[in-house]
Coordinates of C-alpha atoms in Angstrom, one line a residue:
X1 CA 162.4 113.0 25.0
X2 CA 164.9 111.5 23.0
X3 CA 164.2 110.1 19.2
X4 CA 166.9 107.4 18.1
X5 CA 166.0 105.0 15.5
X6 CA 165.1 101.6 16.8
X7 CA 167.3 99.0 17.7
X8 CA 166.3 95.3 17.4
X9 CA 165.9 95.3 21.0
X10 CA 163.1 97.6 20.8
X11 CA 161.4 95.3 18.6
X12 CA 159.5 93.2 21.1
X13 CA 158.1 96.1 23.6
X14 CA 157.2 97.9 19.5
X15 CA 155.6 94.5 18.5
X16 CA 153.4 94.4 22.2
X17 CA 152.7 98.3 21.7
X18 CA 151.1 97.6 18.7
X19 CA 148.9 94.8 20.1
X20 CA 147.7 97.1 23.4
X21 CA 147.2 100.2 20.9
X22 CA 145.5 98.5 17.4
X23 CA 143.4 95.5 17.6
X24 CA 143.5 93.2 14.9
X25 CA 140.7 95.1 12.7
X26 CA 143.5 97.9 12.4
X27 CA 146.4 95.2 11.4
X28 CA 148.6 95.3 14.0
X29 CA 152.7 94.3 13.0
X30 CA 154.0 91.5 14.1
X31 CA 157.3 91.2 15.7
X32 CA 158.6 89.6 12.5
X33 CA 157.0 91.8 10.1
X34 CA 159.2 94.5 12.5
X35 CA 162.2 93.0 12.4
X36 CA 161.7 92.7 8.2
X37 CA 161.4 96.4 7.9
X38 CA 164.4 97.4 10.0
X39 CA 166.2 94.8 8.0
X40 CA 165.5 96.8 4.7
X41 CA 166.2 99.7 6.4
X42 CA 162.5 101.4 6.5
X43 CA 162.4 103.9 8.9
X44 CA 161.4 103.1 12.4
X45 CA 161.9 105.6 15.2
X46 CA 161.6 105.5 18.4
X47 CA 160.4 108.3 21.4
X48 CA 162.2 107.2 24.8
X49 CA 161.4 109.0 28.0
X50 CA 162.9 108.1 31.1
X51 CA 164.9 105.0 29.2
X52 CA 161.1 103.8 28.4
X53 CA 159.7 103.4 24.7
X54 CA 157.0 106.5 24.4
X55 CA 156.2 106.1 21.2
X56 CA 157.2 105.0 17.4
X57 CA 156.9 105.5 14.2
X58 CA 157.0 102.6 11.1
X59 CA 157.7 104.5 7.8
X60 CA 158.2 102.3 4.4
X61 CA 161.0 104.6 2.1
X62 CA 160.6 104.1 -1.3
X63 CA 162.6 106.0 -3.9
X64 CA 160.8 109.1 -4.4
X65 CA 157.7 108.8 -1.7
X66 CA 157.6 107.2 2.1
X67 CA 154.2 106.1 3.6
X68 CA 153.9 106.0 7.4
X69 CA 152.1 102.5 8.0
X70 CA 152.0 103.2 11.4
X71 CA 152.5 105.9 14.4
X72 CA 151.3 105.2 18.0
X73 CA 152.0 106.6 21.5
X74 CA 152.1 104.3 24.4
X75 CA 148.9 105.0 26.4
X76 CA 151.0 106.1 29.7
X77 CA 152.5 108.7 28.1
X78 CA 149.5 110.2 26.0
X79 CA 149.2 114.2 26.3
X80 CA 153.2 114.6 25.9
X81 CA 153.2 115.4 22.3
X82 CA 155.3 112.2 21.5
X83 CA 153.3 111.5 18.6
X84 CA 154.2 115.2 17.3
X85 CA 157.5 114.9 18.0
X86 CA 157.6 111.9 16.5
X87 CA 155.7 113.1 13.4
X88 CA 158.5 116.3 12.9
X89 CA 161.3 114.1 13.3
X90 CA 159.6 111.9 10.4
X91 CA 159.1 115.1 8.3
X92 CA 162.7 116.2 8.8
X93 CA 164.2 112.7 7.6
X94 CA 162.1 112.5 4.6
X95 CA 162.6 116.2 3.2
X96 CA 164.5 115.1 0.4
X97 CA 161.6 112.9 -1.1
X98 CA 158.8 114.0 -3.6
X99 CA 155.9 113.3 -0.8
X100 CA 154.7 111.7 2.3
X101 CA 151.7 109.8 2.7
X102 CA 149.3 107.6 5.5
X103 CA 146.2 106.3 5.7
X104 CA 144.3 106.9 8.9
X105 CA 140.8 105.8 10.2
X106 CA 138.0 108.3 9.4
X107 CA 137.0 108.6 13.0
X108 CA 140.0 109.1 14.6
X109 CA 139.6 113.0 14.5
X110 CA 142.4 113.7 16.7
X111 CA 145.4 112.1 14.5
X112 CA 143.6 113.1 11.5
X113 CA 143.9 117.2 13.5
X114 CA 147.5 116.0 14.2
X115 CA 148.4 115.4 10.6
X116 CA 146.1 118.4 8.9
X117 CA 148.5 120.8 11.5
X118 CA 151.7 119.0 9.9
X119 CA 150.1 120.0 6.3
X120 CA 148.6 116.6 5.5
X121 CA 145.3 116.9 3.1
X122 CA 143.3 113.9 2.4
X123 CA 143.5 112.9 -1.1
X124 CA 140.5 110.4 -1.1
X125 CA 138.3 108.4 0.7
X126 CA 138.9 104.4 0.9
X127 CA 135.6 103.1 2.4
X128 CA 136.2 99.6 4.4
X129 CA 139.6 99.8 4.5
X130 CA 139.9 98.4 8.0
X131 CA 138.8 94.6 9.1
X132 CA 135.4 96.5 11.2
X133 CA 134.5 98.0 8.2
X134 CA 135.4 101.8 9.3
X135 CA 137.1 103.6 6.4
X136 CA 140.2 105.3 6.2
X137 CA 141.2 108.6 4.7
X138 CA 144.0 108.9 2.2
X139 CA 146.3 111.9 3.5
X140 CA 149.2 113.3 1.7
X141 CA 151.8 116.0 1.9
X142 CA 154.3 117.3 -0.3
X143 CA 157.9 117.2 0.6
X144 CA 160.6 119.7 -0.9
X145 CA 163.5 118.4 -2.3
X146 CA 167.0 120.0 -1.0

């Protein structure tokens, strides 16, 4: 498994990845809101197995924090810890900053294992956060500075 940052020729299997893996209640990014972020030079990375897009990671940077607005495996290659890998690469790229945070849906229990193993805690509670109603937990980590 190779992580690379994303090239703008990733952006249209990213944008269809996100369609297959988040309906619209979850918010889905388009393939221009994609090609906004990696103009302003947010973070997104990219797992490639096999010269095929695994997985990625969208992570806004802001000056002392970065907030991963989305991470998602593609369904074919579910079970090889892309999401993981994808998650420590994150982590190691972001080290430098004051915290990280995400919001995630309350009842998906296995990211919300994921990031509790990567030291994540959830720092509140935001009920209805997502267009069906379902609320999403808060979850934050400290970072330390170099």
């Amino acid at each position: 498994m190779i992580i690379r940052k994303a090239k703008k020729e990733d952006l249209k299997t990213i944008a269809d990845l996100e369609k297959i893996i988040f309906d619209k209640s979850n918010f889905p990014m388009s393939i221009r809101n994609l090609q906004y972020h990696l103009k302003v030079n947010n973070m997104i990375a990219v797992a490639e197995i096999d010269n095929t897009i695994a997985g990625y990671c969208v992570v806004f940077l802001r000056k002392k924090y970065a907030r991963i607005y989305s991470i998602a495996t593609n369904p074919y290659f579910r079970g090889k810890k892309v999401a993981s890998t994808l998650l420590e690469h994150i982590l190691s790229q972001t080290c430098g900053l004051n915290y990280i945070s995400l919001e995630v849906r309350k009842d998906n229990i296995p990211a919300i294992a994921l990031y509790e193993k990567y030291g994540f805690k959830t720092v509140k509670e935001i009920p209805c956060y997502y267009g069906d109603g379902c609320s999403a937990l808060k979850m934050k980590k400290a970072l330390h500075k170099l």
